Amino acid sequence: MENSSCTCNRNLSVDEVKNMVRELRDKDAYVKKKYGYNLFSKSNCKIPENDKTYERFTEELNACFRRYEINTCIRKIYFLAQCYVESMYFTTTQEAGSETYLRSKPYYPFIGRGILQLTHSGDKPGEAGYKQYFKYLGKEGYKTDYEILNKSLHYAVDVSGYFWYRGKLLTDGDTLKSKYPNPKGTYTIFPKKKVDGYTSIDLNLVADDDNVREATFLVNGGQNAIDERINFTKEIKNIFNYEKCKNKK
Ligand SMILES: [Zn+2]
């Protein structure tokens, strides 16, 4: 019965998550041929086999949604669309590239991990994001145990919600004026948060503003794969029947 209401303030069902991935992949022959409907099947993804299921993924997504206030249709749609791109269509939880290539990055070994791959965001290359998340968990050892974000489905999803909510690290100031206009043509002014000496922005607020370009800027730092992100956001809106959302503005 839960599926008769929009996805605001309720869990997604396993069938809804499965259906979303099916519909997205059915529209892309290359991705469908390569990965079928399998989750996290790329070889650089170290999630245990028994966690690569829709049941477990749905469970972790719902826990993440609850913990990080990703509680309305538009917030879920935005989070899922950005994660779908960043995780290469939910096939991996680690930044793409060979070991040699990744080692050449100034932020190695603090490379992008999790389904949003925001972990390397920070002022000092890489470290700040990991340090911040481990501190939040009350866990020691971010300098040695960083791989848990690619080896555990729980942490791979949770860290993504954490960065969605706690935000990408930004320069000081109390507000951020959006770089890109929302669909109404407005440049929205978002309040910044202060977290452990860093300034950041809650991406839920950017989702509320329905601004894919701004969300992409804050996730990616640029407009990489913007057409895909716009397209997936639109498709997921259709899949979850966003037109019928009771909180749609
Ligand atoms: Zn809704």
Coordinates of C-alpha atoms and ligand atoms in Angstrom, one line a residue:
M1 CA 0.0 0.0 0.0
E2 CA 2.9 2.4 0.7
N3 CA 3.4 2.9 -3.1
S4 CA 0.1 4.6 -3.4
S5 CA 1.7 7.8 -1.9
C6 CA 4.6 9.8 -3.2
T7 CA 8.0 9.1 -1.8
C8 CA 8.1 11.9 0.7
N9 CA 8.7 10.8 4.3
R10 CA 8.6 7.1 3.7
N11 CA 11.0 4.3 2.7
L12 CA 11.5 3.3 -0.8
S13 CA 10.5 -0.3 -1.5
V14 CA 13.0 -2.8 -2.9
D15 CA 10.7 -3.0 -6.0
E16 CA 10.9 0.8 -6.5
V17 CA 14.7 0.8 -6.4
K18 CA 14.9 -2.2 -8.7
N19 CA 12.4 -0.6 -11.1
M20 CA 14.3 2.6 -11.1
V21 CA 17.6 0.9 -12.1
R22 CA 15.7 -1.2 -14.7
E23 CA 14.1 1.8 -16.3
L24 CA 17.4 3.8 -16.4
R25 CA 19.4 1.0 -17.8
D26 CA 16.8 0.0 -20.3
K27 CA 17.2 3.4 -21.9
D28 CA 20.9 2.9 -22.4
A29 CA 21.8 -0.1 -24.6
Y30 CA 25.5 0.1 -23.9
V31 CA 25.2 0.2 -20.1
K32 CA 22.5 -2.5 -20.1
K33 CA 24.6 -4.8 -22.3
K34 CA 27.7 -4.3 -20.1
Y35 CA 26.2 -4.5 -16.7
G36 CA 22.6 -5.9 -17.1
Y37 CA 20.8 -5.0 -13.9
N38 CA 23.6 -5.9 -11.6
L39 CA 24.7 -3.6 -8.8
F40 CA 28.4 -2.7 -8.1
S41 CA 29.8 -5.2 -10.5
K42 CA 32.9 -3.3 -11.7
S43 CA 36.1 -4.9 -10.7
N44 CA 37.4 -1.9 -8.7
C45 CA 34.4 -2.2 -6.4
K46 CA 35.2 -4.2 -3.3
I47 CA 31.7 -4.5 -1.8
P48 CA 31.1 -8.1 -0.7
E49 CA 29.1 -10.2 -3.1
N50 CA 26.2 -10.8 -0.6
D51 CA 25.8 -7.0 -0.3
K52 CA 25.4 -6.5 -4.0
T53 CA 21.7 -7.0 -3.8
Y54 CA 18.7 -4.7 -4.3
E55 CA 17.5 -5.7 -0.8
R56 CA 20.7 -4.6 0.9
F57 CA 21.1 -1.5 -1.3
T58 CA 17.5 -0.4 -0.6
E59 CA 18.0 -0.9 3.2
E60 CA 21.2 1.2 3.1
L61 CA 19.6 3.9 1.0
N62 CA 16.6 4.2 3.3
A63 CA 18.9 4.4 6.4
C64 CA 20.9 7.1 4.7
F65 CA 17.8 9.1 3.7
R66 CA 16.6 9.0 7.3
R67 CA 19.9 10.1 8.8
Y68 CA 20.6 12.9 6.4
E69 CA 17.2 14.5 5.9
I70 CA 16.9 13.2 2.3
N71 CA 13.2 13.0 3.2
T72 CA 11.2 14.4 0.2
C73 CA 10.7 13.2 -3.4
I74 CA 12.8 16.0 -4.8
R75 CA 15.7 15.4 -2.4
K76 CA 15.7 11.6 -3.1
I77 CA 15.5 12.2 -6.8
Y78 CA 18.4 14.6 -6.8
F79 CA 20.6 12.4 -4.5
L80 CA 19.9 9.3 -6.6
A81 CA 20.5 11.1 -9.9
Q82 CA 23.9 12.5 -8.8
C83 CA 24.9 9.2 -7.2
Y84 CA 23.9 7.3 -10.4
V85 CA 26.4 9.4 -12.4
E86 CA 29.2 9.4 -9.8
S87 CA 29.0 5.7 -9.2
M88 CA 29.0 4.9 -12.9
Y89 CA 25.4 3.8 -12.9
F90 CA 25.6 2.1 -9.5
T91 CA 28.4 -0.2 -10.7
T92 CA 31.3 1.1 -8.4
T93 CA 32.1 2.8 -5.2
Q94 CA 35.6 4.0 -6.2
E95 CA 36.9 6.7 -8.5
A96 CA 37.6 5.4 -12.0
G97 CA 41.0 4.7 -13.3
S98 CA 43.9 2.3 -13.0
E99 CA 46.0 2.1 -9.8
T100 CA 48.9 4.0 -11.6
Y101 CA 46.5 6.7 -12.7
L102 CA 45.0 7.1 -9.2
R103 CA 48.5 7.2 -7.6
S104 CA 49.3 10.2 -9.9
K105 CA 46.5 12.2 -8.2
P106 CA 47.7 14.8 -5.7
Y107 CA 45.1 13.5 -3.3
Y108 CA 46.0 9.8 -3.4
P109 CA 45.2 7.6 -1.4
F110 CA 42.2 9.9 -0.5
I111 CA 40.5 9.3 -3.8
G112 CA 36.8 9.5 -4.5
R113 CA 34.9 6.7 -2.7
G114 CA 31.3 5.9 -1.9
I115 CA 28.4 6.3 -4.3
L116 CA 28.8 10.1 -4.4
Q117 CA 32.6 10.1 -4.5
L118 CA 32.8 13.3 -2.6
T119 CA 35.4 12.0 -0.1
H120 CA 38.3 13.7 -1.7
S121 CA 36.8 17.1 -1.4
G122 CA 38.7 19.4 0.8
D123 CA 41.2 22.2 1.2
K124 CA 44.2 19.9 1.7
P125 CA 44.1 17.5 -1.2
G126 CA 41.9 14.7 -0.2
E127 CA 42.5 14.4 3.5
A128 CA 40.0 16.8 4.9
G129 CA 36.9 15.0 3.7
Y130 CA 38.1 11.6 5.2
K131 CA 39.2 13.2 8.4
Q132 CA 35.8 14.9 8.8
Y133 CA 33.8 11.8 8.1
F134 CA 35.8 9.6 10.5
K135 CA 35.5 12.2 13.2
Y136 CA 31.8 12.3 12.7
L137 CA 31.7 8.4 13.0
G138 CA 33.9 8.7 16.2
K139 CA 36.4 6.4 14.4
E140 CA 40.1 6.5 14.5
G141 CA 42.4 5.7 11.6
Y142 CA 41.2 7.7 8.6
K143 CA 44.8 7.6 7.3
T144 CA 44.9 3.8 7.2
D145 CA 41.3 2.6 7.0
Y146 CA 40.0 4.8 4.1
E147 CA 39.2 1.7 2.0
I148 CA 36.1 0.9 4.2
L149 CA 34.3 3.4 2.0
N150 CA 34.8 1.1 -1.0
K151 CA 34.7 -2.2 1.0
S152 CA 31.5 -1.7 2.9
L153 CA 28.1 -1.0 1.3
H154 CA 27.0 0.6 4.6
Y155 CA 29.8 3.1 4.6
A156 CA 29.8 3.7 0.8
V157 CA 26.2 4.8 1.0
D158 CA 26.4 6.5 4.4
V159 CA 29.4 8.7 3.5
S160 CA 27.5 9.8 0.5
G161 CA 24.6 11.0 2.5
Y162 CA 27.0 12.6 5.0
F163 CA 28.5 14.7 2.2
W164 CA 25.2 15.5 0.7
Y165 CA 24.0 16.9 4.0
R166 CA 27.2 18.2 5.6
G167 CA 28.3 19.5 2.3
K168 CA 31.2 20.2 0.1
L169 CA 33.8 22.3 1.8
L170 CA 33.7 26.0 0.7
T171 CA 35.4 29.3 1.4
D172 CA 34.2 31.3 4.3
G173 CA 31.1 33.4 4.5
D174 CA 27.5 33.0 5.7
T175 CA 25.8 32.5 2.4
L176 CA 26.4 31.1 -1.1
K177 CA 24.8 32.8 -4.0
S178 CA 24.1 30.1 -6.7
K179 CA 26.4 30.2 -9.7
Y180 CA 23.6 28.9 -11.9
P181 CA 19.9 30.1 -12.0
N182 CA 17.1 27.7 -11.0
P183 CA 14.4 26.8 -13.5
K184 CA 12.6 30.1 -12.6
G185 CA 15.7 32.1 -13.5
T186 CA 16.5 33.0 -9.9
Y187 CA 20.0 32.9 -8.4
T188 CA 19.1 31.6 -5.0
I189 CA 21.1 32.5 -1.9
F190 CA 21.8 29.5 0.3
P191 CA 22.8 29.6 4.0
K192 CA 26.2 28.0 4.7
K193 CA 26.9 25.7 7.6
K194 CA 30.0 25.8 9.8
V195 CA 31.3 22.3 10.5
D196 CA 34.5 21.7 12.4
G197 CA 36.1 24.9 11.1
Y198 CA 34.9 24.4 7.6
T199 CA 32.2 26.1 5.7
S200 CA 29.8 23.9 3.7
I201 CA 26.4 23.8 2.1
D202 CA 23.5 21.3 2.5
L203 CA 22.8 19.9 -0.9
N204 CA 19.2 19.1 0.2
L205 CA 18.6 22.9 -0.1
V206 CA 19.9 22.9 -3.7
A207 CA 17.5 19.9 -4.5
D208 CA 14.6 21.9 -3.0
D209 CA 15.5 24.7 -5.4
D210 CA 15.4 22.1 -8.3
N211 CA 18.7 23.3 -9.6
V212 CA 20.6 20.5 -11.3
R213 CA 23.4 22.7 -12.6
E214 CA 24.1 24.1 -9.1
A215 CA 23.9 20.6 -7.5
T216 CA 26.4 19.4 -10.1
F217 CA 28.7 22.3 -9.5
L218 CA 28.7 21.5 -5.8
V219 CA 29.2 17.7 -6.3
N220 CA 31.6 17.8 -9.2
G221 CA 33.3 21.2 -8.9
G222 CA 32.3 21.8 -12.6
Q223 CA 29.7 20.7 -15.0
N224 CA 31.1 17.3 -15.9
A225 CA 28.4 15.0 -17.5
I226 CA 25.8 17.8 -17.1
D227 CA 23.6 16.4 -19.9
E228 CA 23.5 13.0 -18.2
R229 CA 22.8 14.6 -14.8
I230 CA 19.9 16.7 -16.2
N231 CA 18.6 13.7 -18.1
F232 CA 18.7 11.2 -15.1
T233 CA 17.1 13.8 -12.8
K234 CA 14.3 14.1 -15.3
E235 CA 14.0 10.4 -15.7
I236 CA 13.9 9.6 -12.0
K237 CA 11.3 12.4 -11.6
N238 CA 9.2 10.4 -14.1
I239 CA 9.9 7.1 -12.5
F240 CA 8.8 8.3 -9.1
N241 CA 5.9 10.2 -10.6
Y242 CA 7.1 13.5 -9.1
E243 CA 4.2 15.4 -10.8
K244 CA 2.0 13.8 -8.1
C245 CA 4.3 14.7 -5.2
K246 CA 2.3 16.3 -2.4
N247 CA 5.1 18.7 -1.6
K248 CA 5.9 19.8 -5.2
K249 CA 6.2 23.5 -5.4
Ligands
ZN1 ZN 6.6 13.7 -2.5

